[in-house]
PDB file of C-alpha atoms in Angstrom:
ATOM      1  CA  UNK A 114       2.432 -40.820 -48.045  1.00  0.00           C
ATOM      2  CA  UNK A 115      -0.727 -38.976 -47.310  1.00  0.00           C
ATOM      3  CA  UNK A 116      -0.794 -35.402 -46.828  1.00  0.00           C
ATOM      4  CA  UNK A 117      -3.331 -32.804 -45.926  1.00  0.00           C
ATOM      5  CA  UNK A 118      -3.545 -29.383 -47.078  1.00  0.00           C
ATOM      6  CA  UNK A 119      -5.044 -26.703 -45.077  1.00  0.00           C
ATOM      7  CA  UNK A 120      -5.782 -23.954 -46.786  1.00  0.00           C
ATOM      8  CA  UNK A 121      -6.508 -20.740 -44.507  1.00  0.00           C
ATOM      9  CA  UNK A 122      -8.693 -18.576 -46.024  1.00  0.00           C
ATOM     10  CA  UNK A 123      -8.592 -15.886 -43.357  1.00  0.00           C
ATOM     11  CA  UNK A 124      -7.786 -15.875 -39.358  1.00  0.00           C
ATOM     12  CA  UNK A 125      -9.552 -15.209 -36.263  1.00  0.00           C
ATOM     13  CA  UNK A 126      -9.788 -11.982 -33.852  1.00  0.00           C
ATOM     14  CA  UNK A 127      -6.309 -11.419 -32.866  1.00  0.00           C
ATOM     15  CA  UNK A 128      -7.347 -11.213 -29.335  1.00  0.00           C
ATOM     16  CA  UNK A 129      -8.590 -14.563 -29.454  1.00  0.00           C
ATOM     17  CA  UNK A 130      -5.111 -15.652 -31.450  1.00  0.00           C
ATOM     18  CA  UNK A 131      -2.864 -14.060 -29.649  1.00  0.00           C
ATOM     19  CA  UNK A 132      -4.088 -16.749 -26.602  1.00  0.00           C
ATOM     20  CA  UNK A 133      -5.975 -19.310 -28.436  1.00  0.00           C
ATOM     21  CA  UNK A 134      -4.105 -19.388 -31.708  1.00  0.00           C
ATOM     22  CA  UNK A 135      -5.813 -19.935 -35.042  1.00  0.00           C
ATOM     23  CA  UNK A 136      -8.442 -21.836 -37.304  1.00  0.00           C
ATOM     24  CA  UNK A 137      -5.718 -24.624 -38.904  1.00  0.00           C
ATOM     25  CA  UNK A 138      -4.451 -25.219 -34.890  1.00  0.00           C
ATOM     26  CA  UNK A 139      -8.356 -25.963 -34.102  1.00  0.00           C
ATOM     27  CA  UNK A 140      -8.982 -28.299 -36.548  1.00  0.00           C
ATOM     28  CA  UNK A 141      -6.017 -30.387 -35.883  1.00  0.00           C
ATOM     29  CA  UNK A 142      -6.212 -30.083 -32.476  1.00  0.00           C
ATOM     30  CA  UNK A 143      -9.727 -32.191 -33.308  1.00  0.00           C
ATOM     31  CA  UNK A 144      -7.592 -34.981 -34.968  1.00  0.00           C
ATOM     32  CA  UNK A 145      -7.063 -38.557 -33.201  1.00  0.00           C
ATOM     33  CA  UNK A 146      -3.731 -38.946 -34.920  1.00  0.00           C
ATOM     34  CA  UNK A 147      -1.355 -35.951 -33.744  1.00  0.00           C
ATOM     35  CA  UNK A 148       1.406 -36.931 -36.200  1.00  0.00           C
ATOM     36  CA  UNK A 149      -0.622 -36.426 -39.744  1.00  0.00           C
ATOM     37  CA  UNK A 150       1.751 -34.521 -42.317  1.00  0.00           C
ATOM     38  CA  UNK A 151       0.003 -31.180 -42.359  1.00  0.00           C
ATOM     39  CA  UNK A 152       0.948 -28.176 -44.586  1.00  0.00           C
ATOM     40  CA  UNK A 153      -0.933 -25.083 -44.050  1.00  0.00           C
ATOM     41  CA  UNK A 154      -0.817 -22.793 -46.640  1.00  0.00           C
ATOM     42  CA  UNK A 155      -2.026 -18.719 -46.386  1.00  0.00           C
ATOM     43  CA  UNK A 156      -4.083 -18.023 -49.371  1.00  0.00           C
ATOM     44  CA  UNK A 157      -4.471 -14.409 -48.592  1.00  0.00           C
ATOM     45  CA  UNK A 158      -0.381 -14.502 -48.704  1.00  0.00           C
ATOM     46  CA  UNK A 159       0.308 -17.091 -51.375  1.00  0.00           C
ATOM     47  CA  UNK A 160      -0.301 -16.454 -54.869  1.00  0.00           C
ATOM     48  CA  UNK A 161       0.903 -20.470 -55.299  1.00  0.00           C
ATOM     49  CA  UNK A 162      -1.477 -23.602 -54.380  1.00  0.00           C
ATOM     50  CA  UNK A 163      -0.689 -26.630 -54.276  1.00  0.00           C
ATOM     51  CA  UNK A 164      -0.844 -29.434 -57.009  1.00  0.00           C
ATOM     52  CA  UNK A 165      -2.157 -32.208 -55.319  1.00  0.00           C
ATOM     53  CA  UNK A 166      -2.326 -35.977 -55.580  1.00  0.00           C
ATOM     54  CA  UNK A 167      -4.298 -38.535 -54.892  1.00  0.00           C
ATOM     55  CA  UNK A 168      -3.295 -39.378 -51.416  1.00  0.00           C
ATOM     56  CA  UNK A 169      -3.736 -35.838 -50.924  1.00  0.00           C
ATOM     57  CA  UNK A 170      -6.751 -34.152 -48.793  1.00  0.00           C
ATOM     58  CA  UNK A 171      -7.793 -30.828 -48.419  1.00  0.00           C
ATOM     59  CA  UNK A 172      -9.620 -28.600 -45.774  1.00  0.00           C
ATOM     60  CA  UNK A 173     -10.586 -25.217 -46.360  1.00  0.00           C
ATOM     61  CA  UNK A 174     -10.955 -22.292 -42.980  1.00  0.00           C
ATOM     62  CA  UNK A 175     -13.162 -20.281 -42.744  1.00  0.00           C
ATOM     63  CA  UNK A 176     -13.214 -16.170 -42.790  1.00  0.00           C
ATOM     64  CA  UNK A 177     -13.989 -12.549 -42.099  1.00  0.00           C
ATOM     65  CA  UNK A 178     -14.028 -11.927 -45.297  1.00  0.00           C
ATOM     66  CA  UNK A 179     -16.667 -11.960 -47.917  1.00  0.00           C
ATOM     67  CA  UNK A 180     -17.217 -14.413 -50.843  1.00  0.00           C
ATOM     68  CA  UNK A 181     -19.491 -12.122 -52.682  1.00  0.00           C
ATOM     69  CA  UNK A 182     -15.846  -8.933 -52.386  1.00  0.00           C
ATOM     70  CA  UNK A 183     -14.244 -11.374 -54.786  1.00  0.00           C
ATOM     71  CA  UNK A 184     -10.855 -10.875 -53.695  1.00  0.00           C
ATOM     72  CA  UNK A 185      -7.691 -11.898 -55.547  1.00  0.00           C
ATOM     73  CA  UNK A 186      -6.337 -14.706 -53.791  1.00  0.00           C
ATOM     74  CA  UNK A 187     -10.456 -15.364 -53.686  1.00  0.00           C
ATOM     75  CA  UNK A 188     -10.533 -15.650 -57.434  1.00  0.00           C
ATOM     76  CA  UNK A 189      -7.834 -17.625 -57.815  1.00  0.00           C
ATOM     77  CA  UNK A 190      -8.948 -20.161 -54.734  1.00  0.00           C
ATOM     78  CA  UNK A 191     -11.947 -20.704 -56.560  1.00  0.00           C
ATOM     79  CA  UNK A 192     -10.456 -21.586 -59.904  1.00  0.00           C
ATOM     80  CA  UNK A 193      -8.464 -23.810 -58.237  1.00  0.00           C
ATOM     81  CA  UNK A 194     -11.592 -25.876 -56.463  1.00  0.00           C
ATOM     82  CA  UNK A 195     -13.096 -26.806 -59.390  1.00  0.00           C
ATOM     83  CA  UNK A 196      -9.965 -28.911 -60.337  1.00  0.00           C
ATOM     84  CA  UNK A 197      -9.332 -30.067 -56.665  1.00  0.00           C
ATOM     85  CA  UNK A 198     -13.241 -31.372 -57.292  1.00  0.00           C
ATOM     86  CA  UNK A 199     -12.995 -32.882 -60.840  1.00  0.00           C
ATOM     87  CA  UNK A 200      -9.699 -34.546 -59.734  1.00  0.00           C
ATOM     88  CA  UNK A 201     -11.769 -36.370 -56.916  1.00  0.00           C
ATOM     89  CA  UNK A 202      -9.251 -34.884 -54.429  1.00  0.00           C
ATOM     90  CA  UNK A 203     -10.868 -35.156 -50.286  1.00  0.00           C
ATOM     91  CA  UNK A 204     -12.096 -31.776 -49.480  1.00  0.00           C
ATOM     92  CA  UNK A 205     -13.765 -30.565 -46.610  1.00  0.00           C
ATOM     93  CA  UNK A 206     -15.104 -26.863 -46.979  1.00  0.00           C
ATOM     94  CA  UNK A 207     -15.618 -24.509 -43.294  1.00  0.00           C
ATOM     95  CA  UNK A 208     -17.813 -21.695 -43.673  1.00  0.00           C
ATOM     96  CA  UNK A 209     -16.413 -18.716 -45.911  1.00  0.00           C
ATOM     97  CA  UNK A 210     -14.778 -22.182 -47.882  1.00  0.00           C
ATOM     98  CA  UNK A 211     -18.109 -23.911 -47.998  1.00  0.00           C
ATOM     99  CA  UNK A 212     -19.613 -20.752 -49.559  1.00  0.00           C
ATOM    100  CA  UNK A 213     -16.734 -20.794 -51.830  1.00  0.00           C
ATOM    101  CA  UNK A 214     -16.820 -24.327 -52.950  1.00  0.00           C
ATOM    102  CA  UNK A 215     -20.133 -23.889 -53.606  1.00  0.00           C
ATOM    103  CA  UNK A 216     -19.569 -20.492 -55.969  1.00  0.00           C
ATOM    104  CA  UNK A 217     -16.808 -22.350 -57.851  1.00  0.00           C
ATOM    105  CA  UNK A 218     -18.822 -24.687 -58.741  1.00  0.00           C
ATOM    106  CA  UNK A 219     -22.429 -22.752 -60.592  1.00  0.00           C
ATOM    107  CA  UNK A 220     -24.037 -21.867 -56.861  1.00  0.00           C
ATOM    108  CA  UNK A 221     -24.753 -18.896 -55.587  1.00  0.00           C
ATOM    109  CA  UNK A 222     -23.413 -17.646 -51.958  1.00  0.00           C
ATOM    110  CA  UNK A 223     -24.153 -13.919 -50.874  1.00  0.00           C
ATOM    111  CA  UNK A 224     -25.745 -12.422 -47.694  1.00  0.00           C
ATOM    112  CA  UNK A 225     -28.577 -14.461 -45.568  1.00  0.00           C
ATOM    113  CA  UNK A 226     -31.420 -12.018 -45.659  1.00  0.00           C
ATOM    114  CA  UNK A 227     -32.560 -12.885 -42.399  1.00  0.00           C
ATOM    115  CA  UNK A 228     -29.065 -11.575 -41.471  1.00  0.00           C
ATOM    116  CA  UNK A 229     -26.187 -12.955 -38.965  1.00  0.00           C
ATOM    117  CA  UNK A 230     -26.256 -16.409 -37.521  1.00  0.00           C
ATOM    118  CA  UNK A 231     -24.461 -17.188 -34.382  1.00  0.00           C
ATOM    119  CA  UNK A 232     -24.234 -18.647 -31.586  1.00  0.00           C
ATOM    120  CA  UNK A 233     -24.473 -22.859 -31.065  1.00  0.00           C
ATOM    121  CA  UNK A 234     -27.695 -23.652 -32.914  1.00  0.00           C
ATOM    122  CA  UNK A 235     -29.745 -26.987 -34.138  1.00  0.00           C
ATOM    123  CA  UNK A 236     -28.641 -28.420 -37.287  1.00  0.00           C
ATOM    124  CA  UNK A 237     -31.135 -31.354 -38.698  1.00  0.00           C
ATOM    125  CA  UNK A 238     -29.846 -34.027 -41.273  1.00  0.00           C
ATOM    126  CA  UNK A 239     -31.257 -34.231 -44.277  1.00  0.00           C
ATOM    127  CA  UNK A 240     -32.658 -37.819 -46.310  1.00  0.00           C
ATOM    128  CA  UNK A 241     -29.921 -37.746 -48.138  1.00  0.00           C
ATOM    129  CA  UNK A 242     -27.767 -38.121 -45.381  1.00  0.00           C
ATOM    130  CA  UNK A 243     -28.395 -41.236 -44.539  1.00  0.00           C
ATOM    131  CA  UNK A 244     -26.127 -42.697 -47.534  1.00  0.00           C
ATOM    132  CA  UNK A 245     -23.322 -40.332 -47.260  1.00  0.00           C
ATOM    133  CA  UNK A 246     -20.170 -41.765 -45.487  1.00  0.00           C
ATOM    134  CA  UNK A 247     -19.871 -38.588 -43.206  1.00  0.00           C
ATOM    135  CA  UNK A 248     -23.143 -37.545 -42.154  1.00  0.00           C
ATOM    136  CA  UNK A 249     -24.953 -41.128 -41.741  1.00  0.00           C
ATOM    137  CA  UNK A 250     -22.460 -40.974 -38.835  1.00  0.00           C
ATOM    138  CA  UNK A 251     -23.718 -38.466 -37.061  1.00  0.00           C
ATOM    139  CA  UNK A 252     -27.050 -38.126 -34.857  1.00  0.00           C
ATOM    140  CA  UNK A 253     -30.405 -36.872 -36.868  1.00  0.00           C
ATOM    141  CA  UNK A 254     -29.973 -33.838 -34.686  1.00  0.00           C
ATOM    142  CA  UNK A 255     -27.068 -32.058 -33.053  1.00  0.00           C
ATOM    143  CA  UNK A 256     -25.579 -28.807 -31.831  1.00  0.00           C
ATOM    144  CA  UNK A 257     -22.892 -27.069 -34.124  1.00  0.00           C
ATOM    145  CA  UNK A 258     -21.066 -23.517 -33.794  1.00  0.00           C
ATOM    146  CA  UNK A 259     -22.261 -20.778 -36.263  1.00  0.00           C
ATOM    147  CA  UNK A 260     -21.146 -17.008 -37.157  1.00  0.00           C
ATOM    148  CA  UNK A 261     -21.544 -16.155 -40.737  1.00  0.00           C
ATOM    149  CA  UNK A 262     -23.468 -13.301 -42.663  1.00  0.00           C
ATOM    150  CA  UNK A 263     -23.115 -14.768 -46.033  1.00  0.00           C
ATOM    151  CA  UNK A 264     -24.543 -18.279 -46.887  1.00  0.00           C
ATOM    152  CA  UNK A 265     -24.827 -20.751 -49.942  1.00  0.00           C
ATOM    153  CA  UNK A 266     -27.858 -19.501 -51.637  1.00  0.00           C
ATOM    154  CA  UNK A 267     -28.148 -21.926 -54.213  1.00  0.00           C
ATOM    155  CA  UNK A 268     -26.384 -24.854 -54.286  1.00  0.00           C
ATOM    156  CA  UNK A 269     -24.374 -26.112 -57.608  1.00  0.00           C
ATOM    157  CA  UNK A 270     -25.845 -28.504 -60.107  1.00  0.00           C
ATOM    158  CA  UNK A 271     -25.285 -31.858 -58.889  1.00  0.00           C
ATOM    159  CA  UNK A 272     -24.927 -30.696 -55.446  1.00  0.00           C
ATOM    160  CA  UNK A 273     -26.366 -32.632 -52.409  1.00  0.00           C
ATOM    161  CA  UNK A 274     -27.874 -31.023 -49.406  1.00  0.00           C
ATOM    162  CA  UNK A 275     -27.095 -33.285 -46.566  1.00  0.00           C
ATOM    163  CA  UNK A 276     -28.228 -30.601 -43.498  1.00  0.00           C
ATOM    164  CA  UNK A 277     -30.294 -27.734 -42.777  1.00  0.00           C
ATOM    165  CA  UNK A 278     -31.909 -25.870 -39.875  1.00  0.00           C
ATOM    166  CA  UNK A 279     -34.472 -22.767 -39.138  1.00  0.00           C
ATOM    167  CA  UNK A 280     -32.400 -20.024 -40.573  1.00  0.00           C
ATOM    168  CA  UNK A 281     -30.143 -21.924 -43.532  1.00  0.00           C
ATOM    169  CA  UNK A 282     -31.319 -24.336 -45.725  1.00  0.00           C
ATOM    170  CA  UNK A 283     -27.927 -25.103 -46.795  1.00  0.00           C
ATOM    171  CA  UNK A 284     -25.999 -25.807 -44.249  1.00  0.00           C
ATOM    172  CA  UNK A 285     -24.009 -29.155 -45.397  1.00  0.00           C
ATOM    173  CA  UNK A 286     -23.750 -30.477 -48.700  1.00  0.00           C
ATOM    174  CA  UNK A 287     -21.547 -32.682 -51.222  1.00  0.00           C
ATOM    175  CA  UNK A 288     -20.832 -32.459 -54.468  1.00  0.00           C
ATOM    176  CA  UNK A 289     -18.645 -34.825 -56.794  1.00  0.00           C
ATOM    177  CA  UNK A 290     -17.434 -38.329 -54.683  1.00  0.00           C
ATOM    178  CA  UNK A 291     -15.907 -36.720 -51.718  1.00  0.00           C
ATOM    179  CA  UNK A 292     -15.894 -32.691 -51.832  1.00  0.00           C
ATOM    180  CA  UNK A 293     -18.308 -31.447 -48.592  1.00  0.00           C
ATOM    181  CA  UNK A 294     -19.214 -28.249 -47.254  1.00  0.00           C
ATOM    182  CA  UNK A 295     -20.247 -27.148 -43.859  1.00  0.00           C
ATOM    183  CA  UNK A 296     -21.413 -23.678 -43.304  1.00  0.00           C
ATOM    184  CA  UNK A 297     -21.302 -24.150 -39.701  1.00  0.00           C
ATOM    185  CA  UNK A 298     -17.709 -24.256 -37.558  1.00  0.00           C
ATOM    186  CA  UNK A 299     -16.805 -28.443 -36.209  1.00  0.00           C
ATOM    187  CA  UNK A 300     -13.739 -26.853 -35.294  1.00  0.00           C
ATOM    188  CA  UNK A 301     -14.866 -24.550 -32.713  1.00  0.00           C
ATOM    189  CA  UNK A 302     -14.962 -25.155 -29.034  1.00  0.00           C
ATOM    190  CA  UNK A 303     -17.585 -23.801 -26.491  1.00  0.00           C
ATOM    191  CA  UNK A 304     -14.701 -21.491 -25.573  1.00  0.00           C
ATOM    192  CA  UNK A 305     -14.035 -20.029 -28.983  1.00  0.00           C
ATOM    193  CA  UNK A 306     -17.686 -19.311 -29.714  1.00  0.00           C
ATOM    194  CA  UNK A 307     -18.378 -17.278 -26.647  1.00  0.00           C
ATOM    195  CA  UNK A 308     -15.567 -15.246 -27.603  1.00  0.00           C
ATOM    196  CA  UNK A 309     -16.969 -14.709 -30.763  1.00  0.00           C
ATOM    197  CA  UNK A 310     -20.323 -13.751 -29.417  1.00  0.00           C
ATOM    198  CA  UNK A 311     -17.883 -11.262 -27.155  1.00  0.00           C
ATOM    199  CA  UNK A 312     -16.139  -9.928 -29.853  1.00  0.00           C
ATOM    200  CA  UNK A 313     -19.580  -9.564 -32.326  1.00  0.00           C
ATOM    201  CA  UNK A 314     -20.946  -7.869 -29.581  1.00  0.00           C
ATOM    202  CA  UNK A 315     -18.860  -4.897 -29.540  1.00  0.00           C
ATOM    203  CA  UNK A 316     -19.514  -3.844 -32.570  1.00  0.00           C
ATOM    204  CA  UNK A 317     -23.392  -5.497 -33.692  1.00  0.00           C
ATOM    205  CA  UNK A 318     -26.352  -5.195 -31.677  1.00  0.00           C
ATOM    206  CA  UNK A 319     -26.768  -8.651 -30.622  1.00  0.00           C
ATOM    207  CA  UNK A 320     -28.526 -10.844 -27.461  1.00  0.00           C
ATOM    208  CA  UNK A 321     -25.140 -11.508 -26.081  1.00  0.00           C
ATOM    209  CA  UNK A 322     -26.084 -12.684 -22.471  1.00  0.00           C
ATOM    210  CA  UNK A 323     -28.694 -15.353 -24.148  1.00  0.00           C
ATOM    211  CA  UNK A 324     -26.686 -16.740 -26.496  1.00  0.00           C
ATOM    212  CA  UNK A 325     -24.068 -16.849 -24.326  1.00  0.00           C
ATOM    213  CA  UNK A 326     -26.317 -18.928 -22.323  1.00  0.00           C
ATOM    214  CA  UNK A 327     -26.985 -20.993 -25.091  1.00  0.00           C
ATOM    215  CA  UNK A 328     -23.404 -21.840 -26.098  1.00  0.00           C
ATOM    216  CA  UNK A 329     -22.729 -25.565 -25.646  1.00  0.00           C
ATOM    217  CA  UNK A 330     -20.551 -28.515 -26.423  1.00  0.00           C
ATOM    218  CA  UNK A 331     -21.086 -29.684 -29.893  1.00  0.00           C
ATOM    219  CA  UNK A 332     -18.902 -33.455 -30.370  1.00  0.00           C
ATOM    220  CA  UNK A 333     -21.338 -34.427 -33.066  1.00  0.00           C
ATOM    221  CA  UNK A 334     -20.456 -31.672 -35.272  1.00  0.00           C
ATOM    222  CA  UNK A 335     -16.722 -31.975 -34.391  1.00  0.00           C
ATOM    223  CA  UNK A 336     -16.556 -35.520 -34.791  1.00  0.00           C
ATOM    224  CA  UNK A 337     -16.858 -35.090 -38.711  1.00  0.00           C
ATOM    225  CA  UNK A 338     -13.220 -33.687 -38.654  1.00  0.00           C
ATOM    226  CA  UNK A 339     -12.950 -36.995 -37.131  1.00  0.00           C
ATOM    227  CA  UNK A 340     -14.828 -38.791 -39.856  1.00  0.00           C
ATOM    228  CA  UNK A 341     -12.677 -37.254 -42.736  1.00  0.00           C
ATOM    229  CA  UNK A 342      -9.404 -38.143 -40.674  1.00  0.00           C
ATOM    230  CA  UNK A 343     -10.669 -41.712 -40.612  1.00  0.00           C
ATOM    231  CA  UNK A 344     -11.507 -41.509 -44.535  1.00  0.00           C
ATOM    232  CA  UNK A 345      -9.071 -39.943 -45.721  1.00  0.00           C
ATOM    233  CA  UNK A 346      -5.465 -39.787 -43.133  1.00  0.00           C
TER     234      UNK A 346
END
């Protein structure tokens, strides 16, 4: 029987939790089949992953934490990728796990020296897109949900960028037969990200009327949740 694994990597505000819930409750709220067999597993908690199997998937959260602070449970997350990866297991990598996949594997993630991205922003498909059996779903162009400080710098050897936009060349890519990374958030809703903006704001000098303005429904970028569910549930 299939099984997916979501492995949360951190949580959200706790005043948008304590209402709105959490990261793994997002993304299967996105799913068309409510009755997948989901395990969700802490890795900031756990000091045990999973061994998986082939009718296994995975899908990493994202964080507040940073790749580049090497954490414990961090460490040992990342060893574990690489054999998720070699073992051709389904993974789908959110933000602080997209930079992590792609550290695991020879890149390089660390801080965006243009600084903070956030807010709902452009993402373009790549060439390369147009062969994958996610992205040639999706629309040339589309809206997704950002907040991250870090970003994949340098993606691994063998690595394929699939989308990019203005401020981060690297914002999708796969590596190995079915291991992709998205450093923007499919799971958020335009409800979620003004929150964020709300909660950035307090403490970071940011535009937060305008891109509060700018914060808009993004199904394109959700609907590859949707794309791995078909694939791979």
């Amino acid at each position: 029987m299939k099984k997916l694994y979501i492995i949360k990597c951190g949580s959200t505000f706790e005043s948008i939790k304590s209402e709105f819930y959490d990261f793994e409750d997002w993304i299967i709220n996105k799913f068309e089949n409510k009755n997948i067999d989901v395990s969700v597993i802490d890795a900031q908690k756990s000091a045990i992953l999973p061994t998986l199997t082939k009718t296994d998937a995975v899908i990493l959260t994202g964080s507040h934490s940073m790749v580049t602070d090497e954490e414990t449970w961090s460490l040992e997350l990342e060893k574990w990728l690489e054999d998720v990866v070699n073992k051709e297991i389904p993974l789908l990598a959110i933000c602080y796990g997209h930079q992590l996949l792609a550290k695991s594997l020879g890149g390089v993630s660390g801080y965006h020296k243009a600084g903070m991205e956030i807010g709902t922003v452009e993402i373009n498909l790549d060439e390369n897109a147009k062969n994958d059996t996610i992205f040639s779903k999706l629309e040339n162009s589309f809206k997704a949900h950002t907040i991250h400080s870090q970003t994949v710098l340098e993606l691994p050897k063998g690595a394929i960028r699939l989308a990019s936009n203005s401020h981060d060349k690297n914002h999708s890519f796969k590596v190995g037969s079915c291991a992709w990374g998205v450093q923007f958030h499919p799971e958020f809703d335009k409800n979620v990200m003004s929150l964020y903006i709300k909660e950035v704001s307090k403490k970071k000098d940011i535009n937060s009327e305008k891109l509060l303005n700018q914060v808009d429904d993004t199904y394109i970028a959700t609907s590859i949740l949707k794309e791995f569910e078909k694939l791979f549930l």
